[in-house]
XYZ file of C-alpha atoms in Angstrom:
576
model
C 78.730 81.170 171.023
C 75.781 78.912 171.365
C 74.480 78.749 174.947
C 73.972 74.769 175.566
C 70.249 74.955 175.744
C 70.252 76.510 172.056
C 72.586 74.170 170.751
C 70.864 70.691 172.359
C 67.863 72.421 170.194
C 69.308 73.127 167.413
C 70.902 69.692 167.011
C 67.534 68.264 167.095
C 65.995 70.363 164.453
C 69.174 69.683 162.127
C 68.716 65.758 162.795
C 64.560 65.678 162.226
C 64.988 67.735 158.942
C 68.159 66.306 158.056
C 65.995 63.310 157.799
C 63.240 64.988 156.372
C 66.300 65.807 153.254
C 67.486 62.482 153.123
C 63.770 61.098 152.598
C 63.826 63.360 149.045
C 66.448 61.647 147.953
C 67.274 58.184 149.063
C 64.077 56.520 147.431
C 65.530 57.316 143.951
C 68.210 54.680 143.674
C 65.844 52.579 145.967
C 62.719 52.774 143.608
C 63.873 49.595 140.999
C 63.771 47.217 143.975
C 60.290 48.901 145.144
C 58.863 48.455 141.713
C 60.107 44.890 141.420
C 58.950 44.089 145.023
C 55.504 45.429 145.088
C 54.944 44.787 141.305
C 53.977 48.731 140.342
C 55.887 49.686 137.662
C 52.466 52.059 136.377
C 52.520 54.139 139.392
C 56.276 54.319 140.478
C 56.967 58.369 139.644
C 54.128 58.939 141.983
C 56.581 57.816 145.123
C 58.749 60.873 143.826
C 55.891 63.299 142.548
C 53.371 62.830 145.754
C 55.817 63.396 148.282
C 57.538 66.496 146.011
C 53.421 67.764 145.608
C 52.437 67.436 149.328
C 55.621 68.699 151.144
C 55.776 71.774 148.546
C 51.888 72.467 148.760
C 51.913 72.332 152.866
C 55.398 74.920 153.337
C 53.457 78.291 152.944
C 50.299 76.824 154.795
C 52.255 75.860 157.813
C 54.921 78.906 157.642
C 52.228 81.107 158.036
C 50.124 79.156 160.619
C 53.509 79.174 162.822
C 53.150 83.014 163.294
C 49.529 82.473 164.124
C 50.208 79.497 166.877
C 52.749 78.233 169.159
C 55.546 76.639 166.787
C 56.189 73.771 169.223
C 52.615 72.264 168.222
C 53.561 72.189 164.326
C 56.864 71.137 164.489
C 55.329 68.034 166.953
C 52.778 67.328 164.611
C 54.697 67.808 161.589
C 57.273 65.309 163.498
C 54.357 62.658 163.826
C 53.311 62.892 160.475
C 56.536 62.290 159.316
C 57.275 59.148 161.454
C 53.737 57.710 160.897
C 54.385 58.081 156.995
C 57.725 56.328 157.410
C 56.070 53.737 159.200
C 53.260 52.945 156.671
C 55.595 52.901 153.900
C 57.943 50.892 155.253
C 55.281 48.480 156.309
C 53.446 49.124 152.679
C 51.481 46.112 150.799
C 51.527 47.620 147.804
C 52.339 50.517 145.410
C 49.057 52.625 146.217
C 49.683 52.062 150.354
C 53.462 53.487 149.576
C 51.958 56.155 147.231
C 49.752 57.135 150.424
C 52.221 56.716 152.952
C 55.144 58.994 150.982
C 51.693 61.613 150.862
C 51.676 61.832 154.279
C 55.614 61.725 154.659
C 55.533 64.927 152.431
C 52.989 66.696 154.109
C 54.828 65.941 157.631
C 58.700 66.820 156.274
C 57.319 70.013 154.764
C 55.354 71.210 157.748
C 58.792 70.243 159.683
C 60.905 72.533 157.074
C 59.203 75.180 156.858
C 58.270 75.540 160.870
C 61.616 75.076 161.502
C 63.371 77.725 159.772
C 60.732 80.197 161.287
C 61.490 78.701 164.578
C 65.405 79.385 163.741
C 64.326 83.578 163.043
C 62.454 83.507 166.733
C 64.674 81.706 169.336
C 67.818 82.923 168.259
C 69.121 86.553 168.063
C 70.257 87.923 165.211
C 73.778 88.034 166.592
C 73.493 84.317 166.404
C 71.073 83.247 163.420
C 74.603 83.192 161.374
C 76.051 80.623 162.643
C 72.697 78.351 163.551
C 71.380 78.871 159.979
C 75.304 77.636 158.530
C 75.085 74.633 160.632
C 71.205 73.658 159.826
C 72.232 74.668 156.170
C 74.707 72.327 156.008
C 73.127 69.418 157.652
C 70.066 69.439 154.555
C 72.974 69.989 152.461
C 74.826 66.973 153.789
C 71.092 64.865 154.041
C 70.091 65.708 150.621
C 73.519 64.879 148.611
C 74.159 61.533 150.559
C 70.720 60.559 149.850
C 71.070 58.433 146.618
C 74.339 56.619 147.827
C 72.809 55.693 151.133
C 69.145 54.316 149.378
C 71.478 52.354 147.435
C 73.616 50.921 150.573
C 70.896 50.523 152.623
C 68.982 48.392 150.012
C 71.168 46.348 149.009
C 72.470 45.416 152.584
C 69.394 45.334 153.734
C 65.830 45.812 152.109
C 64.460 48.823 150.618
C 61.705 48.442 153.473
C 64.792 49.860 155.874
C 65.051 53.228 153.869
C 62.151 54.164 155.506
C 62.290 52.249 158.991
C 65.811 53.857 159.573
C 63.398 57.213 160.116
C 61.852 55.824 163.383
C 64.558 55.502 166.020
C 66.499 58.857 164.934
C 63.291 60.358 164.594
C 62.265 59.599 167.849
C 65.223 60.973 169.733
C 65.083 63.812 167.919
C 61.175 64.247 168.937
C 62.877 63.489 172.358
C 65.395 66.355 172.132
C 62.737 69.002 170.977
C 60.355 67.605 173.700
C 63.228 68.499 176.229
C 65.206 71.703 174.744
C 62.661 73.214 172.292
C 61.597 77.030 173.776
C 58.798 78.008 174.211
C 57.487 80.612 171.657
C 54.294 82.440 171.563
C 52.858 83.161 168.556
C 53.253 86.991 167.111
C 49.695 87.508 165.685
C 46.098 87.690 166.865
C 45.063 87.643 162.966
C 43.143 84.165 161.677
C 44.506 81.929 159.179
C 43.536 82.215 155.913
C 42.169 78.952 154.836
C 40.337 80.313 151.544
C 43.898 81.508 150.659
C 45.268 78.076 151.430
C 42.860 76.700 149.099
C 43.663 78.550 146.712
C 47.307 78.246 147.122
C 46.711 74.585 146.570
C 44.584 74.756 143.697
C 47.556 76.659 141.234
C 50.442 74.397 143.410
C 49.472 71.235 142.283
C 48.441 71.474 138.637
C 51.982 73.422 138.011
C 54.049 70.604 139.941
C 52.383 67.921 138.164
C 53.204 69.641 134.788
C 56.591 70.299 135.662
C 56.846 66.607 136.831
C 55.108 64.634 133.521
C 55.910 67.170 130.901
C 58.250 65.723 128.190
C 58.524 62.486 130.486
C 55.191 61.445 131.708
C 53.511 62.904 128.120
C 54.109 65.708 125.453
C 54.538 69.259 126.815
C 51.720 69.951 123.869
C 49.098 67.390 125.467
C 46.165 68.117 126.316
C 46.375 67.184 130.067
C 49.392 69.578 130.630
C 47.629 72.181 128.664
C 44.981 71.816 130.924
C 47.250 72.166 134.018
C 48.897 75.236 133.205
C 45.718 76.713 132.540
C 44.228 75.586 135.919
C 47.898 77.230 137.404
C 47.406 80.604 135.704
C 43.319 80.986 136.366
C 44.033 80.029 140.209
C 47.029 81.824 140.625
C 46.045 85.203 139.405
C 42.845 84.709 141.679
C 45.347 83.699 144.021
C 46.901 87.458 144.009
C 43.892 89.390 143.584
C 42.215 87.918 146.516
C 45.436 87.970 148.553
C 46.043 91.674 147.505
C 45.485 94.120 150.688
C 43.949 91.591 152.625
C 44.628 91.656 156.480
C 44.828 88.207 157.249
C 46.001 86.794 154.109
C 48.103 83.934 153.726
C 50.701 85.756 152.193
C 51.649 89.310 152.130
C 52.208 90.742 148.566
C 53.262 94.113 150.802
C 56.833 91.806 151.880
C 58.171 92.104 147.863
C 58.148 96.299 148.962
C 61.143 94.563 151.373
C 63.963 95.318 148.874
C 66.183 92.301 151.127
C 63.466 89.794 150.898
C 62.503 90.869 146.993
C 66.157 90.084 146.287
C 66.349 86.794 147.816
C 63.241 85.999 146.628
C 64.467 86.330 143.322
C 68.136 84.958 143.855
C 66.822 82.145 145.725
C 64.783 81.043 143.139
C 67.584 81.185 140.371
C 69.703 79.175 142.627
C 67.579 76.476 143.154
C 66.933 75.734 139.249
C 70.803 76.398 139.333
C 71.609 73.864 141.860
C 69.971 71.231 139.444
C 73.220 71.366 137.014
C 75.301 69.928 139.997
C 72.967 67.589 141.839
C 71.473 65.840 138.888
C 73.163 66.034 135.756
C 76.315 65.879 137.400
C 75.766 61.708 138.820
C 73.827 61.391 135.080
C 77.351 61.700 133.327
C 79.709 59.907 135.955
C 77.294 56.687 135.303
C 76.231 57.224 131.611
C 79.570 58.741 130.373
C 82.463 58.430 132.739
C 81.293 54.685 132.804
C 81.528 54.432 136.731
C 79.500 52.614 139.209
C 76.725 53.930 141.356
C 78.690 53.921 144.216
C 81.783 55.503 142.993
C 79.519 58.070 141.687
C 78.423 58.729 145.237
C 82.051 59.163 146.397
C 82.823 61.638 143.428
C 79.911 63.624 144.705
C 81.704 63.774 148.094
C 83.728 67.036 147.571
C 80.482 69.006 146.832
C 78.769 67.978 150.157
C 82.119 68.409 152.333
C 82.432 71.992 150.499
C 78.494 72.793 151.593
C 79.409 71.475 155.202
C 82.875 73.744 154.965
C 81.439 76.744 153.562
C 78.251 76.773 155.712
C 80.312 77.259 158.622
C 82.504 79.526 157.656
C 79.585 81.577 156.420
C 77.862 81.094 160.167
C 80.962 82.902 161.616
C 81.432 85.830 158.912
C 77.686 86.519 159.409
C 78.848 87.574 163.111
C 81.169 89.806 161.904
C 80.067 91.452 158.791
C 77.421 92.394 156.133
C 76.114 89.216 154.435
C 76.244 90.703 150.768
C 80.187 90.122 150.261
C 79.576 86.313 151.520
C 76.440 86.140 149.179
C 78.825 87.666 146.283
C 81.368 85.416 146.639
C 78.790 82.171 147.157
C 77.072 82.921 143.858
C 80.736 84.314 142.065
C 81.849 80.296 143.243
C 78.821 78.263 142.139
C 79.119 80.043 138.865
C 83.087 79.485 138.529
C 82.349 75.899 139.297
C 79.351 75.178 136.545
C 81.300 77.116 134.002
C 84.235 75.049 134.583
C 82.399 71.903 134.340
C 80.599 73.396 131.845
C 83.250 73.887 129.732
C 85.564 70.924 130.265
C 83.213 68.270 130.713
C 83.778 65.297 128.059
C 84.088 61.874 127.633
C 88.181 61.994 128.452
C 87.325 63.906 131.600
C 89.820 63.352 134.551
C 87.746 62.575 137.659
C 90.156 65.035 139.179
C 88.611 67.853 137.262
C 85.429 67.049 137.784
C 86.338 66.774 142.015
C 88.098 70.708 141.583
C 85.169 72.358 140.033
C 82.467 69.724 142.729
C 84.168 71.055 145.493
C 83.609 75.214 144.145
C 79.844 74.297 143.733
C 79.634 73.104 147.611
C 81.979 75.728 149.201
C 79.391 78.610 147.194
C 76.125 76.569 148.236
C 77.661 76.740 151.455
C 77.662 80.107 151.512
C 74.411 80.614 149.906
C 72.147 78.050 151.628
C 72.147 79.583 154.943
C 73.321 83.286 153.711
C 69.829 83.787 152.315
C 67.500 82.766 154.607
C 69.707 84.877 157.402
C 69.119 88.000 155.072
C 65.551 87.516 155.323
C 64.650 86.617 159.145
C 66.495 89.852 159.535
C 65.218 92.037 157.628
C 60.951 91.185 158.204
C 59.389 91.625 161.359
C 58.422 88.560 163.633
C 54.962 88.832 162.707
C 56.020 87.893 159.505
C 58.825 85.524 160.292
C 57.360 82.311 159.766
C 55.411 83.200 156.328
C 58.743 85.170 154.810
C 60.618 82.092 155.358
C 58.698 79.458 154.591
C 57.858 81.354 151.156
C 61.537 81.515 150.582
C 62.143 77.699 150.895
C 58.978 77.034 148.685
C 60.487 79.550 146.307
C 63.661 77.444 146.459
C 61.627 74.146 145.570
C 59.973 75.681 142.930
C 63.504 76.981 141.473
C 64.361 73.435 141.300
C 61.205 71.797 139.886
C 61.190 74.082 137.397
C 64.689 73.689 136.555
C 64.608 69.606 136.492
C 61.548 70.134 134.228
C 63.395 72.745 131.921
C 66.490 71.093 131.358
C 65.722 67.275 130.988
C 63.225 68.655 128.309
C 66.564 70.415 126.893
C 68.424 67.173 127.716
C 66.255 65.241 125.356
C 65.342 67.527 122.726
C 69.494 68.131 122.554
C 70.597 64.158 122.126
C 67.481 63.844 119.678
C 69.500 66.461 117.204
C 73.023 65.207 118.687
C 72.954 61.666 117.971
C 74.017 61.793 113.905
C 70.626 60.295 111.293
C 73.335 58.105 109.882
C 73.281 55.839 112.645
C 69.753 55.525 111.842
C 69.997 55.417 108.769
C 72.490 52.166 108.837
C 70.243 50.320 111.137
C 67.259 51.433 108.684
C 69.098 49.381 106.309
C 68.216 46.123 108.396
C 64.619 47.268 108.660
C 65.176 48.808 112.469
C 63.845 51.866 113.688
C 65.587 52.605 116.994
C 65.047 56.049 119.541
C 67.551 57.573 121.601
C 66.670 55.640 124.940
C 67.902 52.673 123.100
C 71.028 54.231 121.657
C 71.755 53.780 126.027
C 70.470 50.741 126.969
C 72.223 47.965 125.456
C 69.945 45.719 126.604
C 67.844 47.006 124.173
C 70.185 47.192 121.555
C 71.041 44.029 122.395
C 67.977 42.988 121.365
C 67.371 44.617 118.477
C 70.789 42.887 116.955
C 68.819 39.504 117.963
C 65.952 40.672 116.347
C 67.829 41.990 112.946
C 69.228 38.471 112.406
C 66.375 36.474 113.504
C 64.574 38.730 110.849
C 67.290 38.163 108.731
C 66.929 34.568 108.815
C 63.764 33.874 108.342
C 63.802 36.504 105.392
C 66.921 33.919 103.279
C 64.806 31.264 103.894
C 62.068 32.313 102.333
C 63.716 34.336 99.392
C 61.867 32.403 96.404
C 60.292 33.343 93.738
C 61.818 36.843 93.248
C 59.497 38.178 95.604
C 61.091 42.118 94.771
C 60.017 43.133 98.544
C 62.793 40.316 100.045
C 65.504 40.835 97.256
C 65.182 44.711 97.547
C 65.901 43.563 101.418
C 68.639 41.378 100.888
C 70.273 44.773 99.013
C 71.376 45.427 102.580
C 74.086 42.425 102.733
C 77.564 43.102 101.616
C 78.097 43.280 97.630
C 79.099 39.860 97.035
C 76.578 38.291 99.216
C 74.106 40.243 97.460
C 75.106 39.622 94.132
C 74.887 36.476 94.593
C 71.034 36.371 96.277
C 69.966 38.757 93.861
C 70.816 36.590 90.909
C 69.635 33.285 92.286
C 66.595 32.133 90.170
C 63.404 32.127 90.743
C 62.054 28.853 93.022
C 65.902 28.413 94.103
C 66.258 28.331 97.840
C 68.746 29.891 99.289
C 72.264 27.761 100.109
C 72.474 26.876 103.976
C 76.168 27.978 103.733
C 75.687 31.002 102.296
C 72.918 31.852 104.695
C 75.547 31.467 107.776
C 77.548 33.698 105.470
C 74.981 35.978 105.416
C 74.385 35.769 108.753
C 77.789 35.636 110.071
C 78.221 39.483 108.213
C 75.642 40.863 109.718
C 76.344 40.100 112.791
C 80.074 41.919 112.753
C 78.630 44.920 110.795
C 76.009 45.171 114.289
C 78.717 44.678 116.433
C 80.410 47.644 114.568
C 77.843 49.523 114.252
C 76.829 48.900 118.231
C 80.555 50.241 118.873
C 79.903 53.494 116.792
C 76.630 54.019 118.398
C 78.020 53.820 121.868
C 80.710 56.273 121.597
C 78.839 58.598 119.161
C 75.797 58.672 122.330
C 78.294 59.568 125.272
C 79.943 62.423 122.927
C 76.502 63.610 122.715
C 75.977 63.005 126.270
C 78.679 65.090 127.145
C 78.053 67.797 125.016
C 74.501 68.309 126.117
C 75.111 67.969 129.821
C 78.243 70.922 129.282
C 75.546 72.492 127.889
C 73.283 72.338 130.533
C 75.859 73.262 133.081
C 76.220 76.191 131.191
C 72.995 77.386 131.275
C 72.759 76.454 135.042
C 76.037 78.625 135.018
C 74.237 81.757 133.410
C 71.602 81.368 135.990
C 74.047 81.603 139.150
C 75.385 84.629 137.044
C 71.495 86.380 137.340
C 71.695 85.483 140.939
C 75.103 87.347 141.605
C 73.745 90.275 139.648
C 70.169 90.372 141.535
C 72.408 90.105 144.815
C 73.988 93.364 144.336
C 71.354 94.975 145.028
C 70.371 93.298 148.413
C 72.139 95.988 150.506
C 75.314 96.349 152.660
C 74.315 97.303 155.495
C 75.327 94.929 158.803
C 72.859 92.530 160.249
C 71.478 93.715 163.684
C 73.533 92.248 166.428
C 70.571 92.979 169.250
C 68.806 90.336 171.348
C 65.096 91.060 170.004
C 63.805 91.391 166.697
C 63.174 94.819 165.112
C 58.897 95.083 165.285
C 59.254 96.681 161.642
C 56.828 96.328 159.471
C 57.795 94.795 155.523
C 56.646 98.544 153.541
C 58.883 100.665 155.842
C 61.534 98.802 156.792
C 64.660 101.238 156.279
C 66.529 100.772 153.275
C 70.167 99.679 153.300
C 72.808 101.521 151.500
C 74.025 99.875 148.245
């Protein structure tokens, strides 16, 4: 049991980062009012990609500066960063002020993140990093999957200004809280940072993440400027290692993959978060494009999922007491991959919500056990030298997993409904002189306009058809047969009849309407079939985690009030 100190603390850091979470998420069903307010539809993604760049870049940095200082000073200034952020963009003129603002939001909720979960593996025991780890778990868990629904909420009731103001007054009890309850924790090296390493770092970070984020949507995977990024990623990330390699004081230890634990994790961790992508973004995707359901019902659907997280995080917190993590870590994985499979497999446009609610609520109750399992693995098994870097690497990891995953299966996504969608469709709209792309097959807006188009065309095309111009009566071939008979055999300086124009017009309008029907259901079969495949593959990827996880050792987590001082090469091995 959590003494009351601990637990006043612990509240605090699971309120600041479970609003640190909710900031990843909640601008995303937020952004069309941003971009219509502030008039920057050119630089929108970069609310999304400079907060995802900033907060990822800054989690090793500041996990290894927290075993080289007092943790209290990052997680304030972290705290401050994050507040003043959410203040500026809140307050924000423009797009480039938000862009700035969400910048300095990303660099404060990443120092926060990863500080924090270093700060969980040195003021509590190992005896009780189970269940503190389930219930901070959960509460990112809970943060990050509410996100979208409450952006929504909060912007319609209010403005989208308030996404972002909401941060100050919890934020500044929970600065309160730590201010009053945090411990105080010396830090466990006299080494110096490693700034060249941070460098570095950043140099192969940012040109990776900004691939992963415009490749296939921004531009081509094939362009030149995402060539040119995954060079710069593999030039400064080999230099990365071979400067890194043996080094003292570097700013992270190759020598912790000799940990078999935190090699496995690593490695599982990493899966999982590319994993986790089938449920928490393909998953809303098909309730809205498919299942035909509003925004907001889509948010309630996605309700099991966070209650199994919240469920399965604490019962994970009190097994970890009792009993080697690896069974827990089986079963998490054995459920997330039930629970993709199954939606994997059923998923279609005839669906029951039910169904989709059964196999939600396996996803959370496995994340559940996963989220916190993994982290708890790791904080045990490195020393407390290491404690800070080990776990902030793991989260970044994590991160990673799922930027890489987004990246590799909307470029699936689209590649899969360009084959899906039949040519025929195509090929019937070619008929009317239309050329249409997939993103139009689902917005009928845009279809809706190309209809208006086709018979304005149309129109104007009749009236003219004089003179046996071959170009206009090889286009009036497209009409029905009689119609086109008829305008095919009209001699030459003969205008066409007004009535049989509204004929003409009056045909072609039904056959669009038809052929709008056709398109619509033929694009959510597709749909369907490429997001079951998707959850597939994210299925297949859980399965690689369970099978990594085997090997993690079974050995029970040290129940002692202090930390083993072992270092990462020679820490004893468990038995298998």
């Amino acid at each position: 049991m959590l003494d009351p100190t601990r637990k006043r603390f612990l509240i605090a850091l699971c309120l600041i980062n479970g609003l640190v979470a909710l900031d990843s998420t909640i601008v995303a069903t937020a952004l069309p009012k941003i971009v219509e307010s502030l008039a920057g539809a050119r630089d929108y993604t970069w609310v999304v990609t400079g907060y995802l760049i900033s907060s990822s870049v800054v989690m090793p940095v500041t996990g290894r500066l927290a075993d080289l200082v007092a943790p209290r000073r990052l997680i304030y200034l972290g705290t401050l960063l994050f507040l003043g952020g959410s203040l500026l963009a809140g307050s924000a003129p423009g797009m480039s002020t938000l862009v700035f603002a969400r910048v300095i939001q990303g660099l404060g909720g990443g120092t926060v993140t990863a500080v924090s979960w270093a700060v969980l593996g040195l003021a509590f025991p190992p005896s009780e990093r189970g269940p503190a780890s389930a219930l901070f778990g959960a509460s990112l868990g809970l943060a990050s999957a509410v996100g979208p629904f409450l952006g929504g909420l909060i912007t319609d009731a209010l403005s989208w200004h308030w996404i972002f103001f909401v941060n100050l007054p919890l934020g500044g009890l929970a600065w309160w809280m730590l201010a009053s309850h945090m411990p105080s924790l010396n830090p466990e090296s006299s080494q110096r940072m490693d700034w060249g390493g941070a460098v570095l770092l950043t140099l192969w970070c940012v040109p990776l993440l900004l691939a992963l984020s415009w490749g296939g949507s921004e531009v081509a995977w094939t362009s030149p400027l995402i060539v040119g990024l995954l060079v710069c990623f593999l030039v400064f990330s080999a230099a990365f290692a071979k400067v890194e390699q043996g080094r003292p004081d570097a700013l992270f230890d190759l020598s912790l993959f000799r940990n078999r634990a935190f090699l496995v994790s690593s490695v599982a961790f990493f899966l999982l978060g590319a994993a986790m992508m089938g449920a928490l973004l393909f998953l809303p995707l098909f309730l809205i494009q498919v299942a035909n359901v509003s925004v907001t019902t889509s948010g309630l659907v996605m309700t099991p999922l966070i209650l199994g997280v919240v469920v399965g995080s604490i019962i994970t917190g009190r097994k970890l007491r009792e009993s080697s993590p690896r069974p827990l870590l089986l079963v998490g994985n054995s459920l997330v991959c039930a629970g993709l499979l199954g939606l994997g497999s059923r998923l279609g446009p005839d669906t029951s919500l039910y169904e989709i609610l059964a196999w939600s609520t396996l996803n959370g109750a496995g994340l559940g056990c996963l989220l916190p399992g993994y982290p708890v693995v790791v904080q045990n098994a490195v020393d407390r030298v290491r404690m800070g870097t080990a776990s902030s690497f793991l989260q970044f990891l994590r991160l990673l997993g799922g930027t890489m995953g987004a990246a590799f299966l909307g470029t699936l996504l689209v590649s899969g409904m360009d084959h899906a969608v039949p040519s025929q469709l195509n090929n019937q709209f070619q008929e009317f002189g239309l050329k249409i792309t997939v993103s139009e097959y689902q917005e009928p807006q845009k279809l809706q306009q190309l209809f208006a188009q086709s018979e304005s065309e149309l129109s104007s095309r009749l009236s003219n058809l004089r003179g046996g111009d071959p170009a206009l009566l090889e286009y009036a071939k497209a009409l029905p047969r009689p119609l086109r008979d008829e305008l095919t055999e009209l001699d030459k300086g003969v205008a066409v009849p007004t009535e049989l124009q509204q004929q003409a017009l009056a045909s072609l309008s039904q056959q669009l309407e038809s052929i709008g029907a056709q398109v619509e259901k033929t694009v959510e079969r597709a749909l369907a079939g490429e997001i079951a495949f998707l959850f597939r593959l994210c299925g297949l990827l859980t399965a690689l985690s369970l099978i990594v996880t085997i090997f993690i050792g079974g050995g029970p987590l040290p129940q002692g009030e202090t930390q083993p001082d072992h270092g990462p090469s020679d820490l004893p091995e468990e038995a298998s």
